[in-house]
Short mmCIF file of C-alpha atoms in Angstrom, two decimals:
data_model
loop_
_atom_site.label_atom_id
_atom_site.label_comp_id
_atom_site.label_asym_id
_atom_site.label_seq_id
_atom_site.Cartn_x
_atom_site.Cartn_y
_atom_site.Cartn_z
CA UNK A 221 118.71 100.12 76.73
CA UNK A 222 115.59 102.26 77.76
CA UNK A 223 113.80 101.90 81.02
CA UNK A 224 110.13 102.38 80.42
CA UNK A 225 107.42 102.69 83.33
CA UNK A 226 103.82 101.56 83.16
CA UNK A 227 101.13 103.03 85.64
CA UNK A 228 97.50 102.30 85.75
CA UNK A 229 94.45 103.14 87.86
CA UNK A 230 91.12 101.46 87.29
CA UNK A 231 88.73 104.51 87.89
CA UNK A 232 88.72 108.07 86.99
CA UNK A 233 88.81 109.23 90.62
CA UNK A 234 91.97 107.44 91.36
CA UNK A 235 95.48 108.89 91.17
CA UNK A 236 98.68 107.57 89.69
CA UNK A 237 100.82 109.98 91.63
CA UNK A 238 102.46 107.40 94.10
CA UNK A 239 103.18 105.06 91.07
CA UNK A 240 104.56 107.85 89.00
CA UNK A 241 107.02 109.06 91.84
CA UNK A 242 108.27 105.49 92.46
CA UNK A 243 108.74 104.73 88.74
CA UNK A 244 110.75 107.99 88.37
CA UNK A 245 112.92 107.19 91.36
CA UNK A 246 113.59 103.78 89.67
CA UNK A 247 115.01 105.75 86.73
CA UNK A 248 112.21 105.31 84.05
CA UNK A 249 112.95 107.61 81.15
CA UNK A 250 109.36 107.48 79.94
CA UNK A 251 106.09 106.59 81.79
CA UNK A 252 102.98 105.31 80.15
CA UNK A 253 99.80 105.93 82.04
CA UNK A 254 96.35 104.39 81.63
CA UNK A 255 93.80 106.28 83.66
CA UNK A 256 90.39 104.92 84.48
CA UNK A 257 91.13 101.65 82.63
CA UNK A 258 90.61 98.10 84.04
CA UNK A 259 93.49 95.87 84.36
CA UNK A 260 91.23 93.01 83.15
CA UNK A 261 91.34 94.42 79.61
CA UNK A 262 94.10 93.13 77.59
CA UNK A 263 94.24 96.09 75.22
CA UNK A 264 94.81 99.39 76.99
CA UNK A 265 95.90 102.55 75.03
CA UNK A 266 98.93 103.42 76.79
CA UNK A 267 100.06 99.89 77.32
CA UNK A 268 99.70 99.23 73.71
CA UNK A 269 101.88 102.21 72.88
CA UNK A 270 104.55 100.99 75.22
CA UNK A 271 104.45 97.44 73.92
CA UNK A 272 104.86 98.75 70.33
CA UNK A 273 107.86 100.94 71.32
CA UNK A 274 109.69 98.30 73.15
CA UNK A 275 112.92 96.71 71.71
CA UNK A 276 115.54 94.13 72.80
CA UNK A 277 117.43 95.20 75.86
CA UNK A 278 114.72 97.58 77.12
CA UNK A 279 113.15 97.24 80.65
CA UNK A 280 109.62 97.55 81.70
CA UNK A 281 109.03 98.75 85.16
CA UNK A 282 105.66 98.69 87.16
CA UNK A 283 104.94 99.71 90.64
CA UNK A 284 103.16 96.31 91.18
CA UNK A 285 102.43 93.37 89.11
CA UNK A 286 98.56 93.87 89.27
CA UNK A 287 99.12 97.35 87.46
CA UNK A 288 100.24 95.43 84.35
CA UNK A 289 97.26 93.01 84.35
CA UNK A 290 94.67 91.35 86.59
CA UNK A 291 94.41 88.03 84.80
CA UNK A 292 97.07 85.44 85.45
CA UNK A 293 96.96 84.27 81.73
CA UNK A 294 97.43 87.78 80.43
CA UNK A 295 100.21 88.48 82.81
CA UNK A 296 102.03 85.34 81.90
CA UNK A 297 101.56 86.01 78.04
CA UNK A 298 103.04 89.51 78.48
CA UNK A 299 105.91 88.18 80.44
CA UNK A 300 106.58 85.44 77.90
CA UNK A 301 106.45 88.00 75.24
CA UNK A 302 108.95 90.17 77.01
CA UNK A 303 111.26 87.04 77.41
CA UNK A 304 110.99 86.08 73.77
CA UNK A 305 111.79 89.79 72.69
CA UNK A 306 114.74 90.14 75.11
CA UNK A 307 112.96 92.60 77.34
CA UNK A 308 113.75 93.04 81.01
CA UNK A 309 110.80 93.25 83.54
CA UNK A 310 110.81 94.68 87.05
CA UNK A 311 107.96 94.95 89.63
CA UNK A 312 109.06 97.42 92.33
CA UNK A 313 106.71 96.47 95.16
CA UNK A 314 106.78 92.83 94.48
CA UNK A 315 110.42 92.46 94.34
CA UNK A 316 110.33 90.58 90.99
CA UNK A 317 112.91 91.30 88.23
CA UNK A 318 113.60 89.18 85.08
CA UNK A 319 116.32 89.46 82.60
CA UNK A 320 116.08 87.11 79.77
CA UNK A 321 119.77 87.61 78.84
CA UNK A 322 121.22 87.16 82.38
CA UNK A 323 120.95 85.13 85.47
CA UNK A 324 118.44 87.41 87.09
CA UNK A 325 114.92 86.22 86.51
CA UNK A 326 115.31 82.39 85.90
CA UNK A 327 112.83 79.71 87.01
CA UNK A 328 112.48 81.17 90.48
CA UNK A 329 111.34 84.57 89.24
CA UNK A 330 109.03 82.96 86.84
CA UNK A 331 107.47 80.90 89.57
CA UNK A 332 107.04 83.90 91.70
CA UNK A 333 105.30 85.87 88.96
CA UNK A 334 102.94 82.93 88.43
CA UNK A 335 102.08 82.59 92.14
CA UNK A 336 101.60 86.39 92.64
CA UNK A 337 99.44 86.69 89.64
CA UNK A 338 97.53 83.44 90.51
CA UNK A 339 96.53 85.05 94.03
CA UNK A 340 95.64 88.38 92.33
CA UNK A 341 93.33 86.37 90.01
CA UNK A 342 91.90 84.44 92.99
CA UNK A 343 91.16 87.65 94.90
CA UNK A 344 89.38 89.09 91.98
CA UNK A 345 87.28 85.91 91.40
CA UNK A 346 86.29 85.75 95.08
CA UNK A 347 85.21 89.36 95.00
CA UNK A 348 83.13 88.47 91.96
CA UNK A 349 81.59 85.49 93.71
CA UNK A 350 80.62 87.60 96.68
CA UNK A 351 79.14 90.24 94.77
CA UNK A 352 77.04 87.79 92.82
CA UNK A 353 76.04 86.07 96.10
CA UNK A 354 74.94 89.51 97.49
CA UNK A 355 72.91 90.14 94.42
CA UNK A 356 71.21 86.85 94.77
CA UNK A 357 70.21 87.54 98.38
CA UNK A 358 68.92 90.96 97.45
CA UNK A 359 66.93 89.52 94.70
CA UNK A 360 65.46 86.98 97.06
CA UNK A 361 64.17 89.92 98.95
CA UNK A 362 62.68 91.53 95.89
CA UNK A 363 65.34 94.16 95.38
CA UNK A 364 67.25 94.81 92.12
CA UNK A 365 70.96 95.37 91.73
CA UNK A 366 72.11 98.61 90.16
CA UNK A 367 70.64 102.11 90.19
CA UNK A 368 67.35 102.65 91.44
CA UNK A 369 64.80 103.96 88.98
CA UNK A 370 64.12 107.76 89.21
CA UNK A 371 61.09 109.34 87.51
CA UNK A 372 60.64 112.82 86.49
CA UNK A 373 58.66 113.55 89.62
CA UNK A 374 61.56 112.76 91.79
CA UNK A 375 62.44 115.82 94.05
CA UNK A 376 66.14 115.86 92.87
CA UNK A 377 64.82 115.83 89.14
CA UNK A 378 62.36 118.73 89.78
CA UNK A 379 65.15 120.60 91.76
CA UNK A 380 67.49 120.22 88.80
CA UNK A 381 64.97 121.66 86.30
CA UNK A 382 64.32 124.51 88.63
CA UNK A 383 67.97 125.33 89.15
CA UNK A 384 68.54 125.03 85.31
CA UNK A 385 65.76 127.64 84.83
CA UNK A 386 67.61 129.99 87.18
CA UNK A 387 70.54 129.69 84.94
CA UNK A 388 72.84 127.44 86.85
CA UNK A 389 75.25 125.11 85.04
CA UNK A 390 75.08 121.22 85.49
CA UNK A 391 78.24 121.14 87.52
CA UNK A 392 76.83 123.74 89.93
CA UNK A 393 73.45 121.91 90.09
CA UNK A 394 75.27 118.65 90.84
CA UNK A 395 77.03 120.26 93.88
CA UNK A 396 73.69 121.56 95.15
CA UNK A 397 71.70 118.37 94.80
CA UNK A 398 74.69 116.00 95.60
CA UNK A 399 74.81 114.33 92.14
CA UNK A 400 77.39 113.92 89.45
CA UNK A 401 77.41 115.98 86.41
CA UNK A 402 76.28 112.91 84.24
CA UNK A 403 73.35 112.30 86.66
CA UNK A 404 72.40 115.95 86.31
CA UNK A 405 72.32 115.70 82.55
CA UNK A 406 70.12 112.68 82.82
CA UNK A 407 67.76 114.43 85.07
CA UNK A 408 67.48 117.48 82.89
CA UNK A 409 66.70 115.12 79.98
CA UNK A 410 63.68 113.79 81.70
CA UNK A 411 60.35 115.27 80.72
CA UNK A 412 57.90 116.20 83.52
CA UNK A 413 54.98 113.71 83.81
#
């Protein structure tokens, strides 16, 4: 039996350190990490590697159930797959453990997984509804959602070009004008009007 951990964060600026520490403390021999990958995606590079590597008797450990997936259907499909393949599952923070070969993780564990994942899905759906409602209100006032249009005459664009001609690198320009490196590259790609 091999105990495998799975850690995931949704954005590049988040950190998996807390998850990793707890997975290591739980005795995980190998930890798969998806960094900057949404839990709504059914296919994730490191999750896919872990799923391919699993065999009967192995145990999958996650920090929280929502690290494995954000959609109820996908979570339940994964857990059904684990059960069919004889793979144990444990969520450290949710206190859920399943063992298809033993008493642990029978009907009650399956019910808890379903309830917790349903609430995670509800939370996500409500957030989406609130976002859409806010965008509708903004639109009624004539405002558009998303990044505001910036022209080549914008002061930050002009400043980025000036700093570039002085020999500064995009990362340094970004620090000076308070913009990400990607934004600086976009600004530098704009031609003056």
